[in-house]
mmCIF file of C-alpha atoms and ligand atoms in Angstrom:
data_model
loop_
_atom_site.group_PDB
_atom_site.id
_atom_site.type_symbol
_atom_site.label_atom_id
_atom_site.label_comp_id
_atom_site.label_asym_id
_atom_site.label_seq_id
_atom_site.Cartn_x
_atom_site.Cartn_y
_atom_site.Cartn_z
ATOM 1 C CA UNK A 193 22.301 -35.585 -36.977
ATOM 2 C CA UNK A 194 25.196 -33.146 -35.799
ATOM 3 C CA UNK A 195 27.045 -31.629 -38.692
ATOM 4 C CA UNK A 196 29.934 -29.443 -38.490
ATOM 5 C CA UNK A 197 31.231 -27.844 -41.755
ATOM 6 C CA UNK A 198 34.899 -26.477 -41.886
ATOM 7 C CA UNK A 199 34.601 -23.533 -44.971
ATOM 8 C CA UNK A 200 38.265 -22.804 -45.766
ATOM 9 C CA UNK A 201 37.338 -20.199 -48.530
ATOM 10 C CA UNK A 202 37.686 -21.006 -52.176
ATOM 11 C CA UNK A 203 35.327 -20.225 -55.083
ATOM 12 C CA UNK A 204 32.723 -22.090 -53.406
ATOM 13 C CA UNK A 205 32.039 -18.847 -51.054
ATOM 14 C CA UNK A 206 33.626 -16.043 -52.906
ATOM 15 C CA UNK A 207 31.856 -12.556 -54.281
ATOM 16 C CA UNK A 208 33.010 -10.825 -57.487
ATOM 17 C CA UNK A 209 35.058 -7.510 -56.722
ATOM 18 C CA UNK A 210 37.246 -5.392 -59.081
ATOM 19 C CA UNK A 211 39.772 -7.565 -58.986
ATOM 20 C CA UNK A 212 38.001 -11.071 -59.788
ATOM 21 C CA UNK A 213 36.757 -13.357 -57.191
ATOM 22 C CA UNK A 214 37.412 -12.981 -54.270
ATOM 23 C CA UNK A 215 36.392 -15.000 -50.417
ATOM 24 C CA UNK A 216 34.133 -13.056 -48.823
ATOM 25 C CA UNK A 217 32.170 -13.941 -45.279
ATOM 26 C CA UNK A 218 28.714 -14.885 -44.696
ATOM 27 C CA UNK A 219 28.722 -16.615 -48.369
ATOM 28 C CA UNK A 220 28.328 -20.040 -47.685
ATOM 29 C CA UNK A 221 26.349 -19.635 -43.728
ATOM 30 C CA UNK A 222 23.626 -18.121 -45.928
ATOM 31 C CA UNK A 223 23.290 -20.435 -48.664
ATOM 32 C CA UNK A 224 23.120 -23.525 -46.105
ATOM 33 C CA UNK A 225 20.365 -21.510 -44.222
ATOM 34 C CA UNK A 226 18.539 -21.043 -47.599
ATOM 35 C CA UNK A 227 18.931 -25.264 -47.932
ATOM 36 C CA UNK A 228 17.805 -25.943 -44.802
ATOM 37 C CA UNK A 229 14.205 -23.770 -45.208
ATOM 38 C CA UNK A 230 14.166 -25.355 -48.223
ATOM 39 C CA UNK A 231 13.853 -28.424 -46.750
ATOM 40 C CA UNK A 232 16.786 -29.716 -48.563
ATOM 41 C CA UNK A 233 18.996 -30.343 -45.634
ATOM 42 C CA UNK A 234 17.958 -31.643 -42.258
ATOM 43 C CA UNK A 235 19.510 -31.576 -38.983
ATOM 44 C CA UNK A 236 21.677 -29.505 -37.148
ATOM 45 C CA UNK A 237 24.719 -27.764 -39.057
ATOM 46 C CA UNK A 238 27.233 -25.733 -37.074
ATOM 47 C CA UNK A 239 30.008 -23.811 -39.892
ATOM 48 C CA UNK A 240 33.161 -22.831 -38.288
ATOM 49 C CA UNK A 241 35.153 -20.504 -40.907
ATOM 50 C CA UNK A 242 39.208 -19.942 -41.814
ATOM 51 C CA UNK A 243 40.053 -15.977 -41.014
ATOM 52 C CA UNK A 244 40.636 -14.953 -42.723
ATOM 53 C CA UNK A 245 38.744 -17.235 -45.432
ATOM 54 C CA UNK A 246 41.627 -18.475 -48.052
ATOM 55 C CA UNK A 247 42.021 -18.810 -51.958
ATOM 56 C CA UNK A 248 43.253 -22.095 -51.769
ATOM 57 C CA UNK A 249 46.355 -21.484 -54.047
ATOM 58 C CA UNK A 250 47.248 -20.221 -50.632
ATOM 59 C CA UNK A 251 47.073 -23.525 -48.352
ATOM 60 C CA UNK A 252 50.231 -25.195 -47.320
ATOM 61 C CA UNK A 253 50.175 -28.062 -44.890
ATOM 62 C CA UNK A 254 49.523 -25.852 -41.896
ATOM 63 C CA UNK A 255 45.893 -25.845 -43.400
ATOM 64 C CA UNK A 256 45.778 -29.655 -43.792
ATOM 65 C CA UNK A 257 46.853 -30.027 -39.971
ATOM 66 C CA UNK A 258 44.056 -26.701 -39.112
ATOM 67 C CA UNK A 259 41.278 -28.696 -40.919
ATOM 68 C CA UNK A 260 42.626 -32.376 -38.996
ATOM 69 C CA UNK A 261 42.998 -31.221 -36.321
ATOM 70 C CA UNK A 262 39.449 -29.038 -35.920
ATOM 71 C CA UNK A 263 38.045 -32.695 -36.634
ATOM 72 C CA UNK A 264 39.845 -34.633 -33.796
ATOM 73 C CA UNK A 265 38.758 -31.905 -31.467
ATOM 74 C CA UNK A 266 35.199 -32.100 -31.898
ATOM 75 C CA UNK A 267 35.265 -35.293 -33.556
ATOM 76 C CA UNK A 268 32.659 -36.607 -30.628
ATOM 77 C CA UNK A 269 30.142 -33.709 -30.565
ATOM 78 C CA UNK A 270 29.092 -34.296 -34.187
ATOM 79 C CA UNK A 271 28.190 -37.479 -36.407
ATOM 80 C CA UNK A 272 30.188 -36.554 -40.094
ATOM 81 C CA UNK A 273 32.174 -33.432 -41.464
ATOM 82 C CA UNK A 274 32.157 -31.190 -44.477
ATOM 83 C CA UNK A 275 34.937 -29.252 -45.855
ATOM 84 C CA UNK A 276 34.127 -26.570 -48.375
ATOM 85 C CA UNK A 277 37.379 -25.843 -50.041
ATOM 86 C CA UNK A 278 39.193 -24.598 -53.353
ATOM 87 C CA UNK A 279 39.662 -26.558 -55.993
ATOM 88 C CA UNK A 280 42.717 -25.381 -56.763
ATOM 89 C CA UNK A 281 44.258 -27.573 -54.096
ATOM 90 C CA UNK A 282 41.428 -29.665 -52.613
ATOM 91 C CA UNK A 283 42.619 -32.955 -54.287
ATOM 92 C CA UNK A 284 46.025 -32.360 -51.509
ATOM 93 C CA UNK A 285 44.080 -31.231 -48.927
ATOM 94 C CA UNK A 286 41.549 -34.569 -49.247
ATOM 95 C CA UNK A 287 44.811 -36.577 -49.652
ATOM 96 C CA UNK A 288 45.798 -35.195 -46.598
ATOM 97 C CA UNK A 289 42.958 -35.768 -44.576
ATOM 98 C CA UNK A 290 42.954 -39.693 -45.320
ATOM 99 C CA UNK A 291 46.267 -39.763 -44.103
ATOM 100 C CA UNK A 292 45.821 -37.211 -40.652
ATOM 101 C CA UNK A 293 42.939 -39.038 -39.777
ATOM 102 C CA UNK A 294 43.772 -42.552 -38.233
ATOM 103 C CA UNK A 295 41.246 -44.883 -37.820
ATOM 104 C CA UNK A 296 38.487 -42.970 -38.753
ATOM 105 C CA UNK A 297 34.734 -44.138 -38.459
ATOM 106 C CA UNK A 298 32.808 -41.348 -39.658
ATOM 107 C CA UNK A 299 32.508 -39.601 -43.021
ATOM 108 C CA UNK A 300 34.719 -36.195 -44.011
ATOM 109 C CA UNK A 301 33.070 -34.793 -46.861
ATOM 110 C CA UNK A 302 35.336 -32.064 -48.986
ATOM 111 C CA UNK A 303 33.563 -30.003 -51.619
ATOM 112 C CA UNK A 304 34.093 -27.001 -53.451
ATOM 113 C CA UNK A 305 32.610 -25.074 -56.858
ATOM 114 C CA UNK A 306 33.758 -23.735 -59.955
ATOM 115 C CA UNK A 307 31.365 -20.989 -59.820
ATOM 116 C CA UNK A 308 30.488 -18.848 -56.607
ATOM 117 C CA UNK A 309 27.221 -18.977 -54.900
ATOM 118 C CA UNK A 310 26.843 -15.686 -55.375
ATOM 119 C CA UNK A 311 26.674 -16.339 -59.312
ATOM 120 C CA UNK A 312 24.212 -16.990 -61.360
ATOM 121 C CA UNK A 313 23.983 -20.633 -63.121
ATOM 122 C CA UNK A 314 26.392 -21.789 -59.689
ATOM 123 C CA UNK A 315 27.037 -25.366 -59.147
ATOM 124 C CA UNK A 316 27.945 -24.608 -55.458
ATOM 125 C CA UNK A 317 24.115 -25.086 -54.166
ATOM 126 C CA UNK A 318 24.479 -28.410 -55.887
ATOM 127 C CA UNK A 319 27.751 -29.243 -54.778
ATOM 128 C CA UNK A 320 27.179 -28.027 -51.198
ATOM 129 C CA UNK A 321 23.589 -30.003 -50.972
ATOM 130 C CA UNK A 322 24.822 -33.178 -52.335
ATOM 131 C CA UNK A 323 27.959 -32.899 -49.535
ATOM 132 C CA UNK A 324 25.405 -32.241 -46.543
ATOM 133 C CA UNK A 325 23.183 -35.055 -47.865
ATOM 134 C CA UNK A 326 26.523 -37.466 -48.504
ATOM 135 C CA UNK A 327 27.831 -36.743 -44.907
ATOM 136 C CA UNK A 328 24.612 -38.701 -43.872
ATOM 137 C CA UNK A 329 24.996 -41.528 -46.073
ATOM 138 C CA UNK A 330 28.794 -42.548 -47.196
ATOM 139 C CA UNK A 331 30.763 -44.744 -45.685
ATOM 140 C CA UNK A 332 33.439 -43.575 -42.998
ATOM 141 C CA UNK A 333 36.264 -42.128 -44.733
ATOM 142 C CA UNK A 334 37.423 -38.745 -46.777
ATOM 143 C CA UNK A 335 35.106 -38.309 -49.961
ATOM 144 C CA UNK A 336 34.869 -35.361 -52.377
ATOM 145 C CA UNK A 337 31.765 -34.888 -53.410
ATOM 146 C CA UNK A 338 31.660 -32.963 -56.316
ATOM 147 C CA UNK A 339 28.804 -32.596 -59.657
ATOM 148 C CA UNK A 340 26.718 -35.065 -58.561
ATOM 149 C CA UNK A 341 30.321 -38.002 -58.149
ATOM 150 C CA UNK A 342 31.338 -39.369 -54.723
ATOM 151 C CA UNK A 343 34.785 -39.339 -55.280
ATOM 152 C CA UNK A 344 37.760 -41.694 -53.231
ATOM 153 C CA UNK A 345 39.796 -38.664 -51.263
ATOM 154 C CA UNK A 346 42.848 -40.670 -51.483
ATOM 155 C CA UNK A 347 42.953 -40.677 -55.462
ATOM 156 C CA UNK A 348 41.210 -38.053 -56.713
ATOM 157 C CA UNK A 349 42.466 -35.412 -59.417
ATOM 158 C CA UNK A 350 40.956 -31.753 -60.730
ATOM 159 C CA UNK A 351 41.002 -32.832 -64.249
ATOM 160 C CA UNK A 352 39.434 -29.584 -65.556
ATOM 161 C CA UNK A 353 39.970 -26.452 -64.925
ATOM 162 C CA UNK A 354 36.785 -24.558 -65.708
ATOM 163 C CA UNK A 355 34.063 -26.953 -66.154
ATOM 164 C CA UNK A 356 31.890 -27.930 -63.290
ATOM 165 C CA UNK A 357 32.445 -31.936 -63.784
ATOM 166 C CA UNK A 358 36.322 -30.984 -62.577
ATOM 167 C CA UNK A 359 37.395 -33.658 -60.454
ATOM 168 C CA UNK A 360 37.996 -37.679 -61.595
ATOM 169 C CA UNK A 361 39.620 -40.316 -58.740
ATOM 170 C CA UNK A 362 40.364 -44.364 -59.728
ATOM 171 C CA UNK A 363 37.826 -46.317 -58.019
ATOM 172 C CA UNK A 364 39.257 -48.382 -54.819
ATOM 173 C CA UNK A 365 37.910 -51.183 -53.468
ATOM 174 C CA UNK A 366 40.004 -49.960 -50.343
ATOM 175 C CA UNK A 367 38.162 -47.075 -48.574
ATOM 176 C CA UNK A 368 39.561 -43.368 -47.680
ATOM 177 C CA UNK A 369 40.789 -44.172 -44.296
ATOM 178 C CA UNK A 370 43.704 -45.389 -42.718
ATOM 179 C CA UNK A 371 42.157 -48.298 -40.500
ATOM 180 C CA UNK A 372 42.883 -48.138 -36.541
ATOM 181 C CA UNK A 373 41.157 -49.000 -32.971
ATOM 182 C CA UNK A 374 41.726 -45.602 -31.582
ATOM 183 C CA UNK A 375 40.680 -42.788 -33.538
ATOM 184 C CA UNK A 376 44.320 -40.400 -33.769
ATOM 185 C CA UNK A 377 45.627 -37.621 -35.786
ATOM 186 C CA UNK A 378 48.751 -37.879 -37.661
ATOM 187 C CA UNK A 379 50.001 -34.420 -37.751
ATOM 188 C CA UNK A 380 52.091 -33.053 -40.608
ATOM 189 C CA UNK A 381 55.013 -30.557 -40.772
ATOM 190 C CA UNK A 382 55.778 -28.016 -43.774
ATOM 191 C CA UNK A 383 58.913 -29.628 -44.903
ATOM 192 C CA UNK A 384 60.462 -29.197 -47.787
ATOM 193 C CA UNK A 385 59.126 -31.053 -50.730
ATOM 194 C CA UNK A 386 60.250 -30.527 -54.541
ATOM 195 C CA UNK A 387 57.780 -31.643 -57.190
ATOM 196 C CA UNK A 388 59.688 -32.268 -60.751
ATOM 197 C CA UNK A 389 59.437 -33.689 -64.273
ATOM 198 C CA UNK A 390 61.576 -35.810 -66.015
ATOM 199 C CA UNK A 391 61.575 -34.173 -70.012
ATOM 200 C CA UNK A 392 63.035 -34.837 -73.406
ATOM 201 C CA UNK A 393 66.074 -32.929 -72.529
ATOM 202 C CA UNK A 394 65.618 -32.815 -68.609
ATOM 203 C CA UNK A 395 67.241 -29.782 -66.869
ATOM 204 C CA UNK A 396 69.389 -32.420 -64.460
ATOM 205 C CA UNK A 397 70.814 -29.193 -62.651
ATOM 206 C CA UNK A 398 66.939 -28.691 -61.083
ATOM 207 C CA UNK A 399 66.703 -32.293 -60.200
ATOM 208 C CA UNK A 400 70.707 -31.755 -58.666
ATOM 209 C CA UNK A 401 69.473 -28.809 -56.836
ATOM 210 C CA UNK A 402 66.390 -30.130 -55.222
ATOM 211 C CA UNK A 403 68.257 -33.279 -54.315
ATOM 212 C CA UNK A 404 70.331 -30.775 -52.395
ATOM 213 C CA UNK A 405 68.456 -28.417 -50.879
ATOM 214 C CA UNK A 406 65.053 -30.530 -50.680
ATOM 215 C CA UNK A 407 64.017 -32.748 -47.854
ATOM 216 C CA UNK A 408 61.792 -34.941 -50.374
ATOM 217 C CA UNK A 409 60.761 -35.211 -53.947
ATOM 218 C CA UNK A 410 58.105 -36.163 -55.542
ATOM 219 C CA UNK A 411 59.779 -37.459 -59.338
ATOM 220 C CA UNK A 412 57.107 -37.411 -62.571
ATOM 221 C CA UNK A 413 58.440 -39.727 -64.748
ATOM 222 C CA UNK A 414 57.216 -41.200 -68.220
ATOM 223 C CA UNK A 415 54.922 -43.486 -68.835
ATOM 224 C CA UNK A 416 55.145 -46.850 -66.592
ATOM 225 C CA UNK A 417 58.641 -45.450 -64.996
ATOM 226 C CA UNK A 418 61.521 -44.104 -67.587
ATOM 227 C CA UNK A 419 63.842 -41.743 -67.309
ATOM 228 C CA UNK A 420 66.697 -41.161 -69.341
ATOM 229 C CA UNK A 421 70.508 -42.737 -68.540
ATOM 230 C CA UNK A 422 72.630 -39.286 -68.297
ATOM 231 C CA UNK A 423 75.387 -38.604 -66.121
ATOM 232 C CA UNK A 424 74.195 -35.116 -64.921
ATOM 233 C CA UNK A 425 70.492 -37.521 -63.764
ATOM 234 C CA UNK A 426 72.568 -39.727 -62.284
ATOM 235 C CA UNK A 427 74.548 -37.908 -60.394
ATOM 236 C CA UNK A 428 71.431 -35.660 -59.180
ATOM 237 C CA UNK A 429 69.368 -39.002 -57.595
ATOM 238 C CA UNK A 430 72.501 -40.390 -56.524
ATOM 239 C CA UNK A 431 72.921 -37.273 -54.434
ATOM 240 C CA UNK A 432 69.425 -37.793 -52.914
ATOM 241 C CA UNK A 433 70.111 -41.424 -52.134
ATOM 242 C CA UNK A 434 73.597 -40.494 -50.389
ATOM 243 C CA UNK A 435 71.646 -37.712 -48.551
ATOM 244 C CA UNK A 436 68.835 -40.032 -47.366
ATOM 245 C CA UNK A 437 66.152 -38.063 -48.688
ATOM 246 C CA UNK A 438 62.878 -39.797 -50.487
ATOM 247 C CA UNK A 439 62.645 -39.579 -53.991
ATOM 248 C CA UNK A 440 59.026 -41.144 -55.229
ATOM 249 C CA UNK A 441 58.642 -41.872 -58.598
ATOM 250 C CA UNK A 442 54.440 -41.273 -60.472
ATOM 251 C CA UNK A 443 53.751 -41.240 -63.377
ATOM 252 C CA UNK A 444 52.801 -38.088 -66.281
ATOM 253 C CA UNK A 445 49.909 -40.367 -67.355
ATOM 254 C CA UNK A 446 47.054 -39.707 -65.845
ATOM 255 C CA UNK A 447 45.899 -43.716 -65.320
ATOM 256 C CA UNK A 448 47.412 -46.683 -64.794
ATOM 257 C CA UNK A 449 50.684 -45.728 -62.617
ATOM 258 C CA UNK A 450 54.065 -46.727 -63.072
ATOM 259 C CA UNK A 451 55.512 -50.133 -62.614
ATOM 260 C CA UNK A 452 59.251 -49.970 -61.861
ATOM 261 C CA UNK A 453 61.344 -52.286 -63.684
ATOM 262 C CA UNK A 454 59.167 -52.825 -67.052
ATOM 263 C CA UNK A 455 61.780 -51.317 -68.765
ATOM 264 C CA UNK A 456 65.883 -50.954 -69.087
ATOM 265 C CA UNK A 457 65.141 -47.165 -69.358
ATOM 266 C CA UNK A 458 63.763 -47.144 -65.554
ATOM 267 C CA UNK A 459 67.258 -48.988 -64.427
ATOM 268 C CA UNK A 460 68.873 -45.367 -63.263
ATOM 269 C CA UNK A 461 65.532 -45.231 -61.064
ATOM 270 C CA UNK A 462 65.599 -48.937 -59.415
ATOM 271 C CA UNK A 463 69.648 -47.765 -59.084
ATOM 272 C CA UNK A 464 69.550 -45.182 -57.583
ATOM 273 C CA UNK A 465 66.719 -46.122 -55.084
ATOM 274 C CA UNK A 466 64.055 -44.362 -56.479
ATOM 275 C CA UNK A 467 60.934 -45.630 -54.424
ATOM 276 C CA UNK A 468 58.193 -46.498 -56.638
ATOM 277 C CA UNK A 469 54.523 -44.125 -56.494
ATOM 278 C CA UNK A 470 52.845 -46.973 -58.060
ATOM 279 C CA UNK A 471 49.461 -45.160 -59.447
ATOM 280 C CA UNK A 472 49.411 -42.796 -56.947
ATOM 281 C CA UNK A 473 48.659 -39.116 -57.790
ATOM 282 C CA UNK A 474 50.959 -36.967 -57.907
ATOM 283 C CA UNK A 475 49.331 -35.000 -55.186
ATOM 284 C CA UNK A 476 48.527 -38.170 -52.953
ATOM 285 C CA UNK A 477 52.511 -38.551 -53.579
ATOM 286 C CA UNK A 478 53.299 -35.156 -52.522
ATOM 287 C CA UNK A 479 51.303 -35.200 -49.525
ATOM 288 C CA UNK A 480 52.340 -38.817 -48.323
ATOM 289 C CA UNK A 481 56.164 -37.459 -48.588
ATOM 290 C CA UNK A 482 55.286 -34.944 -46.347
ATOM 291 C CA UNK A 483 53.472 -37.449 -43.610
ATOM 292 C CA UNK A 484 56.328 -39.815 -44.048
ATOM 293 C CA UNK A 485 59.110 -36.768 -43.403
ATOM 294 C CA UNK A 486 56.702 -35.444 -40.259
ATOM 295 C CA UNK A 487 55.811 -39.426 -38.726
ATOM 296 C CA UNK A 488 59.187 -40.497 -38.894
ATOM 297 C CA UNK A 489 63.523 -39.514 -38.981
ATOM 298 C CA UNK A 490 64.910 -42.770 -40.853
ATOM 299 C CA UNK A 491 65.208 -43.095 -44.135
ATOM 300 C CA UNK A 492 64.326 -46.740 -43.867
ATOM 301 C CA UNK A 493 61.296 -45.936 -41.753
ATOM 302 C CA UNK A 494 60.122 -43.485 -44.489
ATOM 303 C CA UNK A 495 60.513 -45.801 -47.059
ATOM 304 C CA UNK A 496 58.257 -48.595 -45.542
ATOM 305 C CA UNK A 497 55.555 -45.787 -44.842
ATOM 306 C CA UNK A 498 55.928 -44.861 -48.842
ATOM 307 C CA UNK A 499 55.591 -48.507 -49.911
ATOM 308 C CA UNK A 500 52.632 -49.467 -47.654
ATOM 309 C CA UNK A 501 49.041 -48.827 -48.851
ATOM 310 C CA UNK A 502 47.839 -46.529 -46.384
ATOM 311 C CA UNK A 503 44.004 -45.552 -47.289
ATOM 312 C CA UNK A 504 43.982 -47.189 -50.942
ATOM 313 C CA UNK A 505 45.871 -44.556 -52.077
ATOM 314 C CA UNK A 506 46.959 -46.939 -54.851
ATOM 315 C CA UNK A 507 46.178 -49.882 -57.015
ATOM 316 C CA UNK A 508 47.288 -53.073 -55.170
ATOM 317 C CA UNK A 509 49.166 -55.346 -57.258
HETATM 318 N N1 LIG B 773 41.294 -20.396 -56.978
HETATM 319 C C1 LIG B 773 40.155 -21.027 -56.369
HETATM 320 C C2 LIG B 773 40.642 -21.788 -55.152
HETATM 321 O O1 LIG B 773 41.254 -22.817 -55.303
HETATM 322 C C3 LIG B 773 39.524 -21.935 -57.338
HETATM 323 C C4 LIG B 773 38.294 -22.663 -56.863
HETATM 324 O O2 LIG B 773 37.923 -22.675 -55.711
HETATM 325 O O3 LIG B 773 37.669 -23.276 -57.735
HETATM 326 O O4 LIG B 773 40.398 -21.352 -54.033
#
């Protein structure tokens, strides 16, 4: 077995210095050399490193299309991939992958830690074992493997901040890939993509502002799809629609998604041609927006991109 592992930075590999943690080289080569005379991992692993080596707070799409595209370069010369990454962001970087990596038939792995290897009591050993053993044994497609769960790349969540069981994804009967003949990359641009909330009281002029200046917004609104009827709302989406931009609506609850047209209250959405996130994540959302702006220059186009079920990304109906 050929392994190559992409280490992007993140806790996983970082060192405590004055000012906190902080990525440091060498981290993570040594622990997997301290695995493999251990017996723990077999085969051969090559690590090729990010310089510098990132906090992941730092990653922007440019790092999504760095980690693709490493893949499709040597995606021959080895049999499955790991990606030790931040937490921080790793649940839009593995959202990414799915969708960069057409027609994928081997596994990505993408693991991280909440505490450094170089601390005491770390769950990086474990995470970073359990990853080299996974990329063995799962099924093609982008997994995060994380305290002890193989987790669907295409739905997953951090859910916790400090503990080390941080990360929760639906299950999917639909694997992490986007299925293909040829194996391709998708590549993604940095556009311009607004996150915002619907709230009691919603600030309309920030919703106005990214529908003008935005080239795509991702829209968290309540429960199975409301947002309230106000002019100043109105007139913000309406701008979107008139400037052909993607608006796509999730949901603040953590399960079960939205579901357009349950209620009255989600009319100014289904009016103003909201497009409907389903039970998508919020960062599955955020990254998909960003495919559909770099794959494609129609708004139509976009939109049937958005509404198809890429790499079950969502819960089919
Ligand atoms: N701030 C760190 C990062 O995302 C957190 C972590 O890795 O857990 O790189």
């Amino acid at each position: 077995m050929a392994l190559l592992v992409i280490h992007t930075g993140g806790t996983i590999g970082m060192v405590q210095t004055d000012q906190g943690f902080a990525p440091s080289s060498g981290v993570l080569e040594t622990a997997i050399e301290a695995l493999q005379s251990a017996g723990d991992v077999t085969g051969q692993v090559e690590v090729r490193a990010f310089d510098p080596l990132i906090d992941s707070a730092q990653a922007t799409p440019v790092d999504w299309s760095k980690i693709a595209a490493t893949i499709h370069e040597s995606y021959e010369q080895f049999d499955g991939f790991v990606v030790t990454h931040g937490t921080d962001t790793l649940a839009y970087t593995a959202a990414a992958l799915c969708l960069a990596l057409r027609g994928l038939i081997k596994p990505v792995i993408v693991t991280g830690a909440m505490l450094p290897l170089t601390v005491e009591g770390t769950d990086g050993t474990r995470n970073l074992r359990d990853a080299l053993r996974a990329v063995t044994e799962a099924p093609a497609g982008v997994w995060v493997q994380f305290a002890g769960n193989l987790l669907h790349g295409g739905r997953v969540r951090k859910s916790h901040s400090h503990a080390f069981d941080a990360f929760e994804a639906e299950s999917a009967p639909t694997p992490p890939a986007i299925p293909a003949e040829v194996f391709t990359l998708d590549q993604v641009g940095d556009h311009r993509v607004g996150m915002v909330s619907i709230t009691p009281g919603t600030c309309a002029e920030l919703i106005g502002y990214a529908a003008e200046v935005c080239d795509g917004i991702v829209l968290r609104c309540y429960g199975s799809g409301t947002a309230p009827e106000t002019p100043a709302l109105r007139a913000a989406l309406s701008q979107a629609q008139a400037r052909s931009i993607p608006v796509v609506a999730v949901s603040q609850c953590a399960e079960g998604g939205i579901r357009l047209g349950t209620y009255a209250a989600g009319g100014i959405l289904r009016e103003t041609g909201v497009i409907d996130g389903r039970d998508m994540t919020p960062e599955m959302a955020y990254a998909k927006v960003q495919f559909a702006l770099s794959l494609f220059d129609s708004i139509d186009a976009q939109r049937d991109y958005l509404t198809t079920c890429q790499c079950g990304e969502y819960t089919a109906a």
